[in-house]
Amino acid sequence: MSFQNPVFIPGPTNIPESVRKACDMPTLDHRSPAFARIFRPAVEGVRRVLKMDAGEVILLPSTGTGGWEAAITNTLSPGDTVLAARFGMFSHRWIELGHVHGLNVQIIETPWGQGAPLQAIEAALKADANKTGGGTIKAVLATHNETATGVKSDISGIRRAMDAAGHTAMLFVDGVSSIGSMAFQFTGWGVDIAVAGSQKGFMLPAGLAILGVSPKAIEAMETATLPRTFFDFKDMLTSYARGGFPYTPPVGLIAGLAHAIDLLEGEGLENVYARHHRLAEGVRCAIMAWGMTPYAATPDLYSDTITAVKVPAGCDGTALVQLAASKYGVAFGVGLGEVAGKVFRIGHLGMLTDVMVLSGLATAEMCMADLGWPVKLGSGVAAAQDYYRGTVPALALAAE
Amino acid sequence: MSFQNPVFIPGPTNIPESVRKACDMPTLDHRSPAFARIFRPAVEGVRRVLKMDAGEVILLPSTGTGGWEAAITNTLSPGDTVLAARFGMFSHRWIELGHVHGLNVQIIETPWGQGAPLQAIEAALKADANKTGGGTIKAVLATHNETATGVKSDISGIRRAMDAAGHTAMLFVDGVSSIGSMAFQFTGWGVDIAVAGSQKGFMLPAGLAILGVSPKAIEAMETATLPRTFFDFKDMLTSYARGGFPYTPPVGLIAGLAHAIDLLEGEGLENVYARHHRLAEGVRCAIMAWGMTPYAATPDLYSDTITAVKVPAGCDGTALVQLAASKYGVAFGVGLGEVAGKVFRIGHLGMLTDVMVLSGLATAEMCMADLGWPVKLGSGVAAAQDYYRGTVPALALAAE
Amino acid sequence: MSFQNPVFIPGPTNIPESVRKACDMPTLDHRSPAFARIFRPAVEGVRRVLKMDAGEVILLPSTGTGGWEAAITNTLSPGDTVLAARFGMFSHRWIELGHVHGLNVQIIETPWGQGAPLQAIEAALKADANKTGGGTIKAVLATHNETATGVKSDISGIRRAMDAAGHTAMLFVDGVSSIGSMAFQFTGWGVDIAVAGSQKGFMLPAGLAILGVSPKAIEAMETATLPRTFFDFKDMLTSYARGGFPYTPPVGLIAGLAHAIDLLEGEGLENVYARHHRLAEGVRCAIMAWGMTPYAATPDLYSDTITAVKVPAGCDGTALVQLAASKYGVAFGVGLGEVAGKVFRIGHLGMLTDVMVLSGLATAEMCMADLGWPVKLGSGVAAAQDYYRGTVPALALAAE
Amino acid sequence: MSFQNPVFIPGPTNIPESVRKACDMPTLDHRSPAFARIFRPAVEGVRRVLKMDAGEVILLPSTGTGGWEAAITNTLSPGDTVLAARFGMFSHRWIELGHVHGLNVQIIETPWGQGAPLQAIEAALKADANKTGGGTIKAVLATHNETATGVKSDISGIRRAMDAAGHTAMLFVDGVSSIGSMAFQFTGWGVDIAVAGSQKGFMLPAGLAILGVSPKAIEAMETATLPRTFFDFKDMLTSYARGGFPYTPPVGLIAGLAHAIDLLEGEGLENVYARHHRLAEGVRCAIMAWGMTPYAATPDLYSDTITAVKVPAGCDGTALVQLAASKYGVAFGVGLGEVAGKVFRIGHLGMLTDVMVLSGLATAEMCMADLGWPVKLGSGVAAAQDYYRGTVPALALAAE
């Protein structure tokens, strides 16, 4: 376990030096005013990253899964109907979570590799709205970036579909693998709950679910009867108002979150998103040079944080991931569920440089050669080099 | 925020240097075999600390509160009856959590300062067992160490009461502020679920609930209908069996847990408990020298991890805590709930030395003098010095 | 080796959390402009701490001993005469270093416990100045704070003595255990070379000698024939001018130095000196309460960074130091040279709080009781508590 | 300053995670037995790395330059004659240091790119040995690995030349950029002083010169009259014998040294050397693929730690280094002295992986393309990939 090579998993991401130091904090009395001085900037920073004009930020000592659960248990009651499209492992898991909590999940089955089907969503909402007695769908569950397939969905389009249907359901968005790395507009897109995790775009260790909650979702909390204690928004907001936390908070992670947002804003959020786009484009250049394609069906669906690479017929993506780990000490992601073996995944989110990405691509090529895949060594690297060297932003050139 | 003085809150505790380094880990692929090499020793270590002969250890990215919730939601169904005594803020909170989750909590009200009332528990269980149609109590909720009052309860005695009543309820124990610092016997005491937190005796940052679960509790999981996903034991155990985790785990905390247990076992668990007893006795010597007493009603109830100091009439414990923080940069605990103002609390758990405790006592004395309390400077320190210097274990003397 | 208790040695001192993080730096190309961005603030900060209006700051990867050597080899030639008073182990060592390097050291023997003898120095300089053919003394070696005896000398007074004698010798000052903790005026006192070390008032690990060098001393460098390479000022200044270093510099220590000076200036240098005075006064209150005295002969000589405590007749200071380490895990300093056994030394410099000092005093008392010294437990602590609680600066009270 | 990319300078090298943690140590009383428990394993480890059967290891808080100076000042007297070949910047600097210290340096001028000229050395020694009155050469200064040109010299051959000449001069070896990364045999090669630095093969921050000293060199110390205090071997050895240090040691660096040697020995010294050879071979494959050559004149001279790449006519190696730093955030080494501009240098020593080296090569290629050099993107990377993937040791494959 040498920690020398970067990781290229779809999260957790490589933690920047200064973020590690910010998280590594001695014990602090979380009931003292010192805690509020750490907590408030973190909360305010999240608000800016999410682009929230109204509503509340909630930090749960948990992960994205806990964030999904909290979104549901704080706003819904057993038997409530929610609408969700299934097109990958993570959209699937959220649906399963709804089932476990007794929701009636109306599922729009969608091929993996596709994103959220806007027309089908609009149709389902219209049908619901036109029901005798009014609509029953309480919330739409949307996966902004499907980590399993490297597919980005159009959340703004879902909002437009909801508006077109004249439906008043809430919009819950899983932004775990997008927020902090890809543009997100909580207020602009009419999101009611956004769920992020500390270990992706925020470049922190796992341990925090980061939520934005709209006034409408907060109001829903008053009538929701699903049980919750650890994830209870009301306890959170009551404590936050006093500068506290309802139980012992992970102070180091919260301090790290504030610092990570300082890094993001120091680079400039738009620059961060542009950097992720560049990194992703370079990866895609390499993939094309290998004669392969992203699993995402069309370019508009390409994720800028994760690429699932469709492997040639007869090749096993999982074998590549295992070989990269065992022979070269480099971590990629395997295909999950119905794309197991058919893809391998390259995570290119968080604090990455062109140079780091090139080392990942070079490693993938060596594995391909080792496995007898029909790929020329250096071909993908060269394509990415060519793209990167031509697109380094003026900013980076000006700075030293 | 200088971090120079130790903290004397009842947790989180002072984090040892080497534990901080163990937690501060670069990103590791939690789906690789490297994770299992970190995870398994942590789980096995917890098993030894809890003295578990059978059952499973479960680590939840959460806190003690999450551990309580998990204990209930994994084993019980809405409407189930549980028995609990209320004698402090933390026993109260667990009861409230039961209410929120739709349990029927049969409460034995007990004066704060007392511990679990063995006779009343036995009586309640007998009455329940003798009901027509058989007992309805599914679990007894017990607080091993009531953090609010510094009271230790006799868990072994509760088990004896349960056996005497011939009752088959499960025994759930909150050991958040005892486990790792005071003797605990999961199997010996017939515990079904024990809940600990990372930030007390395990000397880690907050962020992990650490649970021991008996085969009986695991079996209960099959029929329990309270909803849970993030805290689901079955998902955990299924993943653990493959060397994995159902979602992204807090790898650094888990590595730190394994290391912290190495420290505890390096010192020797019995020596750790003896050290906590010595530290606590020294604190109690100081309190007596001040003319005060612990809030715990009788010496057999004295906690070795936390002392709630009953303050003289007309004095305000909360004022002392605030002054210690603002004037001297030292953190003590305030009184909570019905003992607010009537006590201040000294946490003496985790990685503490005699010398550190003396600095806390000296600080408390300065605050008392500042507030005009009738206490002689140096009096408590001298009493503790005298006790400590006479009781340093041979081990410490031999080592260098 | 648990690192839990503070150290009370006369250096190295307790390293603040944030200084440790500033020093713990990944590899950086010291030939890149990034190095200059770390180095220049450190150098400019030292200039402000030393209160230098002219001259150069030089940082040597070394210790105070290396700084002494550098001062001599860069400015003097074999056979040159220097004047020095000997009144402790560290003034002695500098004299010995002069001998080794072939200097003619004119020694004014002075009782240990005394400081620099201003009249004798003035007399010696006058005698030298009046010699036929002019004075031969090239430099006066002065020890600002004699670490062995806890004695502060009057450097300003030495300058006045030099001026009164009309002597043009250079003034070299060992400020290793004073600079950063006690007031120092390089320009105001007419100092030609001041030598400090990283591990005392600058609160860093050992590894840097920190020197201020006057224009006059820089000029002396041109004719000095003692050989030097690693410590050569000219190589240093040539490299500095280009933003570089003549060999691989300890970048982390230099970054830490810049940060440590930020801490000192954040607190305010005058406040830092006042804090050290308060801490020292509290220690002296304790000593008096024990019926002992500082080894320094008179109050005007009391050092604010180190107190050598004269132990009662029949007592062995070294035994106390050994017992404190072996039984309580606390480090004090032994007596050196002719005061071996007659004193023990308490270092109270660097980043210390009242509370930390009280823990040291409490430990010393326990050792005294263990050794059968005629001291009442708690007596010194109480005296210091009383002093500290009455003198906490308004600043600390206002801040939180 | 993001610290994300590895550095490829010829030192300091990338510091492994665990070495950084070992160095980052709280304050420890260096006069306590705890220091010896850190110091002795470090010293013994160096002895094993150097393969010393007799003699002493000396650690100086300094750098390689200080180590050179210490070697000379502890064993020689003004006017003594030493023999040295000059074939690069670092052999030049050691010669200059000899001049500064008043030695008579008999220089064998050798073209840069060549190594130590064994025949000329033998001839010079024979001529000296045959002088009337016996030889005057006291020591031969040899540069094992000339960092400026990437040339390895045959130290064993020098010993054979000395033996063939029947000369009794001491053999001093600069192993700063070889020891710890390339095979070294202190006793086997008859070395009298070997000089290493902490920041190269030992993977530590700069701050320690690490010396092996033979019994013969120790004996020379008795008569050597060059002045030294900070670097005095006798003071060192006297203190070491008591488990101490003559002044405040850099304890963290020493702890880090012990740990770094644990890492080297954990991998196996022979495996470490083989890894460096593989890494270097891969770099050389890339260079050949670019149509360039190492600056070292012949393959037997190729260094396994540093490659100076001869750039095509009309190209400027320094421009590449500057562009790599400013555009891509990657550090290479410029050409020094007479090869300024004619080469750029790739450091491939310390804790590097194949994957890291590939990222360096990919960066160099992008710079070449940017500068219009006649190089095909991906060509060098492909050559290195091909070499690396075919030569990964069975050990790495077996381990996971």
mmCIF file of C-alpha atoms in Angstrom, chain B residues 44-150:
data_model
loop_
_atom_site.group_PDB
_atom_site.id
_atom_site.type_symbol
_atom_site.label_atom_id
_atom_site.label_comp_id
_atom_site.label_asym_id
_atom_site.label_seq_id
_atom_site.Cartn_x
_atom_site.Cartn_y
_atom_site.Cartn_z
ATOM 1 C CA GLU B 44 -11.443 -8.294 15.086
ATOM 2 C CA GLY B 45 -10.018 -5.755 17.493
ATOM 3 C CA VAL B 46 -13.460 -4.485 18.427
ATOM 4 C CA ARG B 47 -14.520 -8.057 19.054
ATOM 5 C CA ARG B 48 -11.687 -8.431 21.563
ATOM 6 C CA VAL B 49 -12.399 -5.130 23.277
ATOM 7 C CA LEU B 50 -16.069 -6.031 23.636
ATOM 8 C CA LYS B 51 -15.175 -9.571 24.741
ATOM 9 C CA MET B 52 -17.510 -11.152 22.201
ATOM 10 C CA ASP B 53 -17.481 -14.915 21.783
ATOM 11 C CA ALA B 54 -20.163 -14.938 19.109
ATOM 12 C CA GLY B 55 -22.028 -12.475 16.927
ATOM 13 C CA GLU B 56 -20.879 -9.734 14.620
ATOM 14 C CA VAL B 57 -19.167 -6.388 14.835
ATOM 15 C CA ILE B 58 -20.708 -3.670 12.706
ATOM 16 C CA LEU B 59 -19.109 -0.305 11.914
ATOM 17 C CA LEU B 60 -21.431 2.457 10.790
ATOM 18 C CA PRO B 61 -20.198 5.801 9.415
ATOM 19 C CA SER B 62 -22.218 7.639 11.986
ATOM 20 C CA THR B 63 -22.143 8.410 15.734
ATOM 21 C CA GLY B 64 -23.585 6.882 18.884
ATOM 22 C CA THR B 65 -27.003 8.279 17.989
ATOM 23 C CA GLY B 66 -26.854 6.461 14.675
ATOM 24 C CA GLY B 67 -25.805 3.352 16.560
ATOM 25 C CA TRP B 68 -28.889 3.573 18.788
ATOM 26 C CA GLU B 69 -31.106 4.032 15.756
ATOM 27 C CA ALA B 70 -29.493 1.104 13.959
ATOM 28 C CA ALA B 71 -29.957 -1.129 16.997
ATOM 29 C CA ILE B 72 -33.674 -0.426 16.977
ATOM 30 C CA THR B 73 -34.465 -0.301 13.282
ATOM 31 C CA ASN B 74 -32.634 -3.546 12.530
ATOM 32 C CA THR B 75 -34.321 -5.603 15.228
ATOM 33 C CA LEU B 76 -37.742 -4.164 15.974
ATOM 34 C CA SER B 77 -41.023 -3.355 14.285
ATOM 35 C CA PRO B 78 -43.422 -0.468 14.792
ATOM 36 C CA GLY B 79 -45.476 -0.993 17.940
ATOM 37 C CA ASP B 80 -42.946 -3.251 19.619
ATOM 38 C CA THR B 81 -42.488 -2.737 23.334
ATOM 39 C CA VAL B 82 -39.114 -1.963 24.888
ATOM 40 C CA LEU B 83 -38.250 -1.361 28.522
ATOM 41 C CA ALA B 84 -35.974 1.483 29.580
ATOM 42 C CA ALA B 85 -35.025 3.375 32.708
ATOM 43 C CA ARG B 86 -34.616 7.125 32.430
ATOM 44 C CA PHE B 87 -32.018 8.723 34.720
ATOM 45 C CA GLY B 88 -30.137 11.199 32.597
ATOM 46 C CA MET B 89 -30.030 12.985 29.278
ATOM 47 C CA PHE B 90 -28.648 10.106 27.272
ATOM 48 C CA SER B 91 -31.014 7.443 28.574
ATOM 49 C CA HIS B 92 -33.731 10.006 27.855
ATOM 50 C CA ARG B 93 -32.599 10.492 24.274
ATOM 51 C CA TRP B 94 -32.638 6.820 23.505
ATOM 52 C CA ILE B 95 -36.167 6.617 24.829
ATOM 53 C CA GLU B 96 -37.172 9.548 22.639
ATOM 54 C CA LEU B 97 -35.631 7.815 19.652
ATOM 55 C CA GLY B 98 -37.796 4.802 20.416
ATOM 56 C CA HIS B 99 -40.874 7.004 20.435
ATOM 57 C CA VAL B 100 -39.948 8.547 17.101
ATOM 58 C CA HIS B 101 -39.646 5.116 15.584
ATOM 59 C CA GLY B 102 -43.063 4.080 16.790
ATOM 60 C CA LEU B 103 -42.041 1.848 19.657
ATOM 61 C CA ASN B 104 -43.991 1.454 22.818
ATOM 62 C CA VAL B 105 -41.406 2.423 25.397
ATOM 63 C CA GLN B 106 -42.169 1.262 28.918
ATOM 64 C CA ILE B 107 -40.255 3.780 31.009
ATOM 65 C CA ILE B 108 -39.008 3.335 34.552
ATOM 66 C CA GLU B 109 -38.498 6.849 35.825
ATOM 67 C CA THR B 110 -35.443 6.926 38.063
ATOM 68 C CA PRO B 111 -33.888 9.910 39.826
ATOM 69 C CA TRP B 112 -30.931 11.437 38.002
ATOM 70 C CA GLY B 113 -27.792 10.457 39.870
ATOM 71 C CA GLN B 114 -29.051 6.889 40.209
ATOM 72 C CA GLY B 115 -28.187 4.052 37.857
ATOM 73 C CA ALA B 116 -30.319 1.400 36.271
ATOM 74 C CA PRO B 117 -32.845 0.238 38.965
ATOM 75 C CA LEU B 118 -32.283 -3.495 38.991
ATOM 76 C CA GLN B 119 -35.230 -4.378 41.163
ATOM 77 C CA ALA B 120 -37.684 -2.306 39.195
ATOM 78 C CA ILE B 121 -36.396 -3.778 35.983
ATOM 79 C CA GLU B 122 -36.757 -7.264 37.304
ATOM 80 C CA ALA B 123 -40.250 -6.507 38.516
ATOM 81 C CA ALA B 124 -41.280 -5.046 35.199
ATOM 82 C CA LEU B 125 -39.921 -8.005 33.314
ATOM 83 C CA LYS B 126 -41.612 -10.469 35.644
ATOM 84 C CA ALA B 127 -44.917 -8.690 35.252
ATOM 85 C CA ASP B 128 -44.472 -8.740 31.508
ATOM 86 C CA ALA B 129 -43.491 -12.378 31.403
ATOM 87 C CA ASN B 130 -46.545 -13.300 33.435
ATOM 88 C CA LYS B 131 -48.956 -11.497 31.139
ATOM 89 C CA THR B 132 -51.649 -13.558 29.535
ATOM 90 C CA GLY B 133 -50.362 -14.554 26.179
ATOM 91 C CA GLY B 134 -46.723 -14.088 27.167
ATOM 92 C CA GLY B 135 -44.358 -11.129 27.431
ATOM 93 C CA THR B 136 -44.433 -8.267 24.971
ATOM 94 C CA ILE B 137 -41.150 -6.599 25.874
ATOM 95 C CA LYS B 138 -38.811 -7.222 22.995
ATOM 96 C CA ALA B 139 -35.756 -5.434 24.326
ATOM 97 C CA VAL B 140 -34.333 -3.743 27.388
ATOM 98 C CA LEU B 141 -32.471 -0.515 26.640
ATOM 99 C CA ALA B 142 -29.682 0.085 29.129
ATOM 100 C CA THR B 143 -27.228 2.936 29.484
ATOM 101 C CA HIS B 144 -23.969 1.568 30.796
ATOM 102 C CA ASN B 145 -22.483 4.952 31.611
ATOM 103 C CA GLU B 146 -24.841 7.899 31.781
ATOM 104 C CA THR B 147 -22.689 10.686 30.388
ATOM 105 C CA ALA B 148 -24.907 13.405 31.805
ATOM 106 C CA THR B 149 -24.540 12.418 35.440
ATOM 107 C CA GLY B 150 -21.347 10.382 35.522
#
